[in-house]
Amino acid sequence: MLSRRQKHILLKFFSLFSVVRGYNILVIVIAQYLASIYIFAPDKPLGAVLFDLNLLMLVLASSATIAAGYIINNFYDSEKDLINRPRKTMLDRLVSQNTKLSFYFILNFLAIVFASYVSFRAVIFFALYIFAIWMYSHRLKKLPMTGNLVSAILTVTPFFVIFIYYKNFELVIFAHAIFLFLLVSMRELTKDLENLKGDLALDYKTVPVVYGEKMSKYMLTILAVLTIIVGIVLILFFKIGHMYYFFYLSVMLLSIFLLIVWKSNRKMHYLLLHNILKFIIVAGVFSILLIDVSVVLNRL
């Protein structure tokens, strides 16, 4: 049996894991490596990608920066989250704000250390990334449209740094990036609808607060239609192997999303829509394997 002190430490660990969204970071790490193997550097030997120390350092720097970003976001949104997510917030509060801030600075310092292994330009890139995340959490996220746009850009930035590292400018990469960017933009707007109660209470100027739920649904509809179009373009005009199964599934789920969004008027409805988008994004990460099922064997 665990002692009382051990249980307390374990609870604090889970609290910190919840704050930094450890599961999200793990998915991002997997996505960065799969994208490197199948999309950014498809012609390189598998071992050259997996054991590339520069790539590892960029992935670690990204992970540390994102984790720090979740902490500072949690710090600024603690009151709003208490309204929107009371159970999760109670778990998050097992770790003090001072401890969270200490981890925030440690993680950002580690990100710069990891980036310094690669190059001075990588250090500058991650320093700007850290600043941008802080600016978003502190001020920009409270602005309608701007907050959503910046959040979507910050979300795809970890893939942008790998893209720059490999200098692969194939058109298919831009098509994938646009698809992901649109999905993330939809997710951010859906989260705003889901968190409308807390945003209203604390005067966050999000799109639903400023323009209303109906206008937000029109914007979601436009974004969903654009995402479906990009998905169809990827199916018809690019060599994506068996990944076309994922895009067919995405088109179907986004069509269902469009049907549900106009019938939604409660938090649980928006939570369902949010989970649909999260499923598409996570499924997209692992469906990268379908681009070429035999690629691992051929490149050993």
CSV table of C-alpha atoms in Angstrom, one decimal:
chain,number,residue,atom,x,y,z
A,1,MET,CA,0.0,0.0,0.0
A,2,LEU,CA,1.2,3.5,-0.8
A,3,SER,CA,1.8,5.8,2.2
A,4,ARG,CA,0.0,9.1,2.5
A,5,ARG,CA,3.1,11.0,1.4
A,6,GLN,CA,3.5,8.8,-1.6
A,7,LYS,CA,-0.1,9.3,-2.6
A,8,HIS,CA,0.3,13.0,-2.3
A,9,ILE,CA,3.4,13.0,-4.5
A,10,LEU,CA,1.6,10.8,-7.1
A,11,LEU,CA,-1.4,13.2,-7.1
A,12,LYS,CA,1.0,16.2,-7.6
A,13,PHE,CA,2.6,14.3,-10.5
A,14,PHE,CA,-0.7,13.7,-12.2
A,15,SER,CA,-1.7,17.3,-11.5
A,16,LEU,CA,1.5,18.6,-13.3
A,17,PHE,CA,1.0,16.0,-16.1
A,18,SER,CA,-2.6,17.4,-16.5
A,19,VAL,CA,-1.3,21.0,-16.6
A,20,VAL,CA,1.3,20.3,-19.3
A,21,ARG,CA,-1.1,18.1,-21.2
A,22,GLY,CA,1.5,15.3,-21.4
A,23,TYR,CA,-0.7,13.2,-23.7
A,24,ASN,CA,-0.8,16.1,-26.2
A,25,ILE,CA,2.9,16.5,-26.1
A,26,LEU,CA,3.4,12.7,-26.7
A,27,VAL,CA,1.2,12.9,-29.8
A,28,ILE,CA,3.1,15.9,-31.1
A,29,VAL,CA,6.4,14.1,-30.7
A,30,ILE,CA,5.1,11.1,-32.6
A,31,ALA,CA,3.7,13.4,-35.3
A,32,GLN,CA,7.0,15.2,-35.7
A,33,TYR,CA,8.9,11.9,-36.2
A,34,LEU,CA,6.3,10.4,-38.5
A,35,ALA,CA,6.2,13.6,-40.5
A,36,SER,CA,10.0,13.6,-40.7
A,37,ILE,CA,10.1,9.9,-41.9
A,38,TYR,CA,7.2,10.0,-44.4
A,39,ILE,CA,6.8,13.6,-45.5
A,40,PHE,CA,9.8,15.9,-44.8
A,41,ALA,CA,12.6,13.4,-45.5
A,42,PRO,CA,11.1,10.4,-47.4
A,43,ASP,CA,14.3,9.7,-49.3
A,44,LYS,CA,16.6,9.5,-46.3
A,45,PRO,CA,17.4,6.1,-44.6
A,46,LEU,CA,15.2,5.4,-41.6
A,47,GLY,CA,18.1,5.2,-39.2
A,48,ALA,CA,19.4,8.6,-40.4
A,49,VAL,CA,16.1,10.2,-39.4
A,50,LEU,CA,15.5,8.3,-36.2
A,51,PHE,CA,19.1,8.7,-34.9
A,52,ASP,CA,19.5,12.3,-36.1
A,53,LEU,CA,20.6,14.2,-32.9
A,54,ASN,CA,19.7,17.6,-34.4
A,55,LEU,CA,16.2,16.3,-35.0
A,56,LEU,CA,16.0,14.9,-31.5
A,57,MET,CA,17.1,18.3,-30.0
A,58,LEU,CA,14.5,20.1,-32.1
A,59,VAL,CA,11.8,17.7,-30.9
A,60,LEU,CA,12.9,18.1,-27.3
A,61,ALA,CA,13.0,21.9,-27.6
A,62,SER,CA,9.5,21.9,-29.1
A,63,SER,CA,8.2,19.6,-26.3
A,64,ALA,CA,9.7,21.7,-23.6
A,65,THR,CA,8.3,24.9,-25.1
A,66,ILE,CA,4.8,23.5,-25.6
A,67,ALA,CA,4.8,22.2,-22.0
A,68,ALA,CA,5.8,25.6,-20.8
A,69,GLY,CA,3.1,27.1,-22.9
A,70,TYR,CA,0.5,24.9,-21.4
A,71,ILE,CA,1.7,26.0,-17.9
A,72,ILE,CA,1.6,29.7,-18.6
A,73,ASN,CA,-1.8,29.3,-20.3
A,74,ASN,CA,-3.1,27.5,-17.2
A,75,PHE,CA,-1.7,30.2,-15.0
A,76,TYR,CA,-3.5,33.0,-16.8
A,77,ASP,CA,-6.7,31.0,-17.3
A,78,SER,CA,-7.1,29.6,-13.8
A,79,GLU,CA,-10.3,31.6,-13.0
A,80,LYS,CA,-11.9,30.9,-16.4
A,81,ASP,CA,-11.1,27.2,-16.2
A,82,LEU,CA,-12.6,27.0,-12.7
A,83,ILE,CA,-15.9,27.9,-14.4
A,84,ASN,CA,-15.6,25.9,-17.6
A,85,ARG,CA,-13.7,22.8,-16.3
A,86,PRO,CA,-14.1,22.7,-12.5
A,87,ARG,CA,-13.0,19.0,-12.0
A,88,LYS,CA,-9.8,19.4,-14.1
A,89,THR,CA,-9.0,22.7,-12.4
A,90,MET,CA,-9.3,21.2,-8.9
A,91,LEU,CA,-6.7,18.5,-10.0
A,92,ASP,CA,-4.5,21.2,-11.6
A,93,ARG,CA,-4.5,23.3,-8.4
A,94,LEU,CA,-2.8,20.5,-6.4
A,95,VAL,CA,0.4,22.1,-7.7
A,96,SER,CA,0.9,25.7,-6.5
A,97,GLN,CA,1.1,28.6,-8.9
A,98,ASN,CA,4.7,29.3,-7.7
A,99,THR,CA,5.7,25.7,-8.5
A,100,LYS,CA,4.1,26.0,-12.0
A,101,LEU,CA,6.0,29.2,-12.7
A,102,SER,CA,9.2,27.6,-11.6
A,103,PHE,CA,8.6,24.7,-14.0
A,104,TYR,CA,7.7,27.2,-16.7
A,105,PHE,CA,11.1,28.9,-16.5
A,106,ILE,CA,13.0,25.6,-16.2
A,107,LEU,CA,11.2,24.2,-19.3
A,108,ASN,CA,11.9,27.3,-21.4
A,109,PHE,CA,15.6,27.3,-20.3
A,110,LEU,CA,15.8,23.6,-21.3
A,111,ALA,CA,14.2,24.4,-24.7
A,112,ILE,CA,16.9,27.0,-25.4
A,113,VAL,CA,19.7,24.6,-24.3
A,114,PHE,CA,18.3,21.9,-26.6
A,115,ALA,CA,18.0,24.4,-29.5
A,116,SER,CA,21.6,25.6,-28.9
A,117,TYR,CA,22.9,22.1,-29.8
A,118,VAL,CA,21.4,22.6,-33.3
A,119,SER,CA,22.4,26.2,-34.2
A,120,PHE,CA,22.2,29.8,-33.0
A,121,ARG,CA,19.3,30.3,-35.5
A,122,ALA,CA,17.4,27.6,-33.7
A,123,VAL,CA,17.9,29.4,-30.4
A,124,ILE,CA,16.5,32.6,-31.9
A,125,PHE,CA,13.6,30.7,-33.4
A,126,PHE,CA,12.6,29.1,-30.0
A,127,ALA,CA,13.2,32.3,-28.1
A,128,LEU,CA,10.6,34.0,-30.4
A,129,TYR,CA,8.3,31.0,-30.1
A,130,ILE,CA,8.5,31.2,-26.3
A,131,PHE,CA,7.7,34.9,-26.4
A,132,ALA,CA,4.9,34.4,-28.9
A,133,ILE,CA,3.3,31.8,-26.6
A,134,TRP,CA,3.6,34.1,-23.6
A,135,MET,CA,2.1,37.0,-25.6
A,136,TYR,CA,-0.8,34.8,-26.8
A,137,SER,CA,-1.6,33.6,-23.2
A,138,HIS,CA,-1.2,37.0,-21.6
A,139,ARG,CA,-3.1,39.2,-24.1
A,140,LEU,CA,-3.8,37.9,-27.6
A,141,LYS,CA,-6.1,35.0,-26.7
A,142,LYS,CA,-8.6,37.5,-25.4
A,143,LEU,CA,-9.0,39.2,-28.8
A,144,PRO,CA,-11.5,37.9,-31.3
A,145,MET,CA,-10.2,36.4,-34.5
A,146,THR,CA,-6.6,37.4,-33.6
A,147,GLY,CA,-6.5,35.0,-30.7
A,148,ASN,CA,-7.8,32.1,-32.9
A,149,LEU,CA,-5.4,32.8,-35.7
A,150,VAL,CA,-2.4,33.1,-33.4
A,151,SER,CA,-3.3,29.9,-31.6
A,152,ALA,CA,-3.6,28.0,-34.8
A,153,ILE,CA,-0.2,29.3,-36.0
A,154,LEU,CA,1.4,28.4,-32.7
A,155,THR,CA,0.0,24.9,-32.9
A,156,VAL,CA,1.5,24.1,-36.3
A,157,THR,CA,4.9,25.8,-35.4
A,158,PRO,CA,6.5,22.6,-34.1
A,159,PHE,CA,6.0,21.1,-37.6
A,160,PHE,CA,7.3,24.3,-39.2
A,161,VAL,CA,10.6,24.0,-37.5
A,162,ILE,CA,11.1,20.4,-38.8
A,163,PHE,CA,10.0,21.6,-42.2
A,164,ILE,CA,12.7,24.4,-42.2
A,165,TYR,CA,15.3,21.9,-40.9
A,166,TYR,CA,14.8,19.5,-43.8
A,167,LYS,CA,14.2,22.3,-46.4
A,168,ASN,CA,11.7,20.2,-48.2
A,169,PHE,CA,9.4,22.5,-50.2
A,170,GLU,CA,7.2,20.0,-52.0
A,171,LEU,CA,3.7,21.2,-52.7
A,172,VAL,CA,2.1,18.2,-50.9
A,173,ILE,CA,3.6,19.5,-47.6
A,174,PHE,CA,1.9,22.8,-48.0
A,175,ALA,CA,-1.4,21.0,-48.7
A,176,HIS,CA,-1.0,18.9,-45.5
A,177,ALA,CA,-0.1,22.1,-43.6
A,178,ILE,CA,-3.2,23.9,-44.8
A,179,PHE,CA,-5.4,21.0,-43.9
A,180,LEU,CA,-4.0,20.9,-40.4
A,181,PHE,CA,-4.2,24.7,-40.0
A,182,LEU,CA,-7.9,24.7,-40.9
A,183,LEU,CA,-8.6,21.8,-38.6
A,184,VAL,CA,-6.9,23.6,-35.7
A,185,SER,CA,-8.7,26.8,-36.5
A,186,MET,CA,-12.0,24.9,-36.3
A,187,ARG,CA,-11.0,23.4,-33.0
A,188,GLU,CA,-10.1,26.8,-31.5
A,189,LEU,CA,-13.4,28.3,-32.5
A,190,THR,CA,-15.3,25.3,-31.2
A,191,LYS,CA,-13.4,25.6,-27.9
A,192,ASP,CA,-14.6,29.2,-27.7
A,193,LEU,CA,-18.2,28.1,-28.1
A,194,GLU,CA,-17.6,25.3,-25.5
A,195,ASN,CA,-16.1,27.8,-23.0
A,196,LEU,CA,-18.6,30.6,-23.7
A,197,LYS,CA,-19.8,30.7,-20.1
A,198,GLY,CA,-16.4,31.4,-18.6
A,199,ASP,CA,-15.4,33.8,-21.3
A,200,LEU,CA,-18.5,35.9,-20.7
A,201,ALA,CA,-18.0,35.9,-17.0
A,202,LEU,CA,-14.4,37.1,-17.3
A,203,ASP,CA,-14.9,39.4,-20.3
A,204,TYR,CA,-12.7,37.5,-22.8
A,205,LYS,CA,-13.4,39.0,-26.2
A,206,THR,CA,-13.7,35.8,-28.1
A,207,VAL,CA,-15.6,35.4,-31.4
A,208,PRO,CA,-18.8,33.9,-29.8
A,209,VAL,CA,-18.7,36.6,-27.1
A,210,VAL,CA,-18.3,39.5,-29.6
A,211,TYR,CA,-20.2,38.3,-32.7
A,212,GLY,CA,-22.5,35.7,-31.2
A,213,GLU,CA,-23.0,31.9,-31.5
A,214,LYS,CA,-24.8,32.2,-34.9
A,215,MET,CA,-21.9,34.1,-36.6
A,216,SER,CA,-19.4,31.6,-35.0
A,217,LYS,CA,-21.4,28.8,-36.6
A,218,TYR,CA,-21.2,30.5,-40.0
A,219,MET,CA,-17.5,30.8,-39.6
A,220,LEU,CA,-17.2,27.1,-38.5
A,221,THR,CA,-19.2,26.2,-41.6
A,222,ILE,CA,-16.9,28.1,-43.9
A,223,LEU,CA,-13.8,26.5,-42.3
A,224,ALA,CA,-15.3,23.0,-42.5
A,225,VAL,CA,-16.1,23.4,-46.2
A,226,LEU,CA,-12.6,24.7,-46.9
A,227,THR,CA,-11.1,21.8,-45.0
A,228,ILE,CA,-13.3,19.3,-46.9
A,229,ILE,CA,-12.1,20.9,-50.2
A,230,VAL,CA,-8.4,20.6,-49.2
A,231,GLY,CA,-9.0,17.0,-48.2
A,232,ILE,CA,-10.6,16.2,-51.6
A,233,VAL,CA,-7.7,18.0,-53.4
A,234,LEU,CA,-5.2,15.9,-51.5
A,235,ILE,CA,-7.1,12.7,-52.5
A,236,LEU,CA,-7.4,13.6,-56.2
A,237,PHE,CA,-4.1,15.4,-57.0
A,238,PHE,CA,-1.4,14.2,-54.7
A,239,LYS,CA,0.4,10.9,-54.1
A,240,ILE,CA,-0.5,10.1,-50.5
A,241,GLY,CA,-0.5,6.3,-50.7
A,242,HIS,CA,-3.2,4.7,-48.5
A,243,MET,CA,-3.6,7.9,-46.5
A,244,TYR,CA,-6.6,8.6,-48.7
A,245,TYR,CA,-8.6,6.4,-46.3
A,246,PHE,CA,-8.0,9.0,-43.6
A,247,PHE,CA,-9.1,11.9,-45.8
A,248,TYR,CA,-12.3,10.0,-46.9
A,249,LEU,CA,-13.0,9.5,-43.2
A,250,SER,CA,-12.2,13.1,-42.4
A,251,VAL,CA,-14.6,14.4,-45.2
A,252,MET,CA,-17.3,12.1,-43.7
A,253,LEU,CA,-16.7,13.3,-40.1
A,254,LEU,CA,-16.6,16.9,-41.1
A,255,SER,CA,-19.9,16.5,-43.0
A,256,ILE,CA,-21.4,15.1,-39.7
A,257,PHE,CA,-19.8,18.0,-37.9
A,258,LEU,CA,-21.6,20.4,-40.1
A,259,LEU,CA,-25.0,18.7,-39.4
A,260,ILE,CA,-24.4,18.8,-35.7
A,261,VAL,CA,-23.1,22.3,-35.4
A,262,TRP,CA,-26.3,23.9,-36.5
A,263,LYS,CA,-28.3,21.9,-34.0
A,264,SER,CA,-25.9,22.7,-31.1
A,265,ASN,CA,-26.9,25.0,-28.3
A,266,ARG,CA,-25.4,23.4,-25.2
A,267,LYS,CA,-21.9,22.9,-23.8
A,268,MET,CA,-22.1,19.1,-24.2
A,269,HIS,CA,-22.9,19.6,-28.0
A,270,TYR,CA,-19.8,21.7,-28.5
A,271,LEU,CA,-17.8,19.2,-26.5
A,272,LEU,CA,-18.9,16.5,-28.9
A,273,LEU,CA,-17.9,18.7,-31.8
A,274,HIS,CA,-14.5,19.4,-30.2
A,275,ASN,CA,-13.9,15.7,-29.7
A,276,ILE,CA,-14.7,15.0,-33.3
A,277,LEU,CA,-12.0,17.5,-34.4
A,278,LYS,CA,-9.5,16.1,-31.8
A,279,PHE,CA,-10.2,12.6,-33.2
A,280,ILE,CA,-9.5,13.7,-36.8
A,281,ILE,CA,-6.3,15.4,-35.7
A,282,VAL,CA,-5.0,12.4,-33.7
A,283,ALA,CA,-6.1,9.9,-36.4
A,284,GLY,CA,-4.3,12.1,-39.0
A,285,VAL,CA,-1.0,11.7,-37.0
A,286,PHE,CA,-1.1,7.9,-37.1
A,287,SER,CA,-2.5,7.8,-40.6
A,288,ILE,CA,0.8,9.2,-41.9
A,289,LEU,CA,2.0,5.6,-41.7
A,290,LEU,CA,-0.4,4.8,-44.5
A,291,ILE,CA,1.5,7.0,-47.0
A,292,ASP,CA,3.7,4.0,-47.7
A,293,VAL,CA,3.2,0.9,-45.6
A,294,SER,CA,6.4,-0.7,-46.7
A,295,VAL,CA,8.6,2.4,-46.2
A,296,VAL,CA,10.1,1.1,-42.9
A,297,LEU,CA,11.2,-2.2,-44.4
A,298,ASN,CA,12.6,-0.6,-47.5
A,299,ARG,CA,14.7,1.9,-45.7
A,300,LEU,CA,16.2,-0.2,-42.9
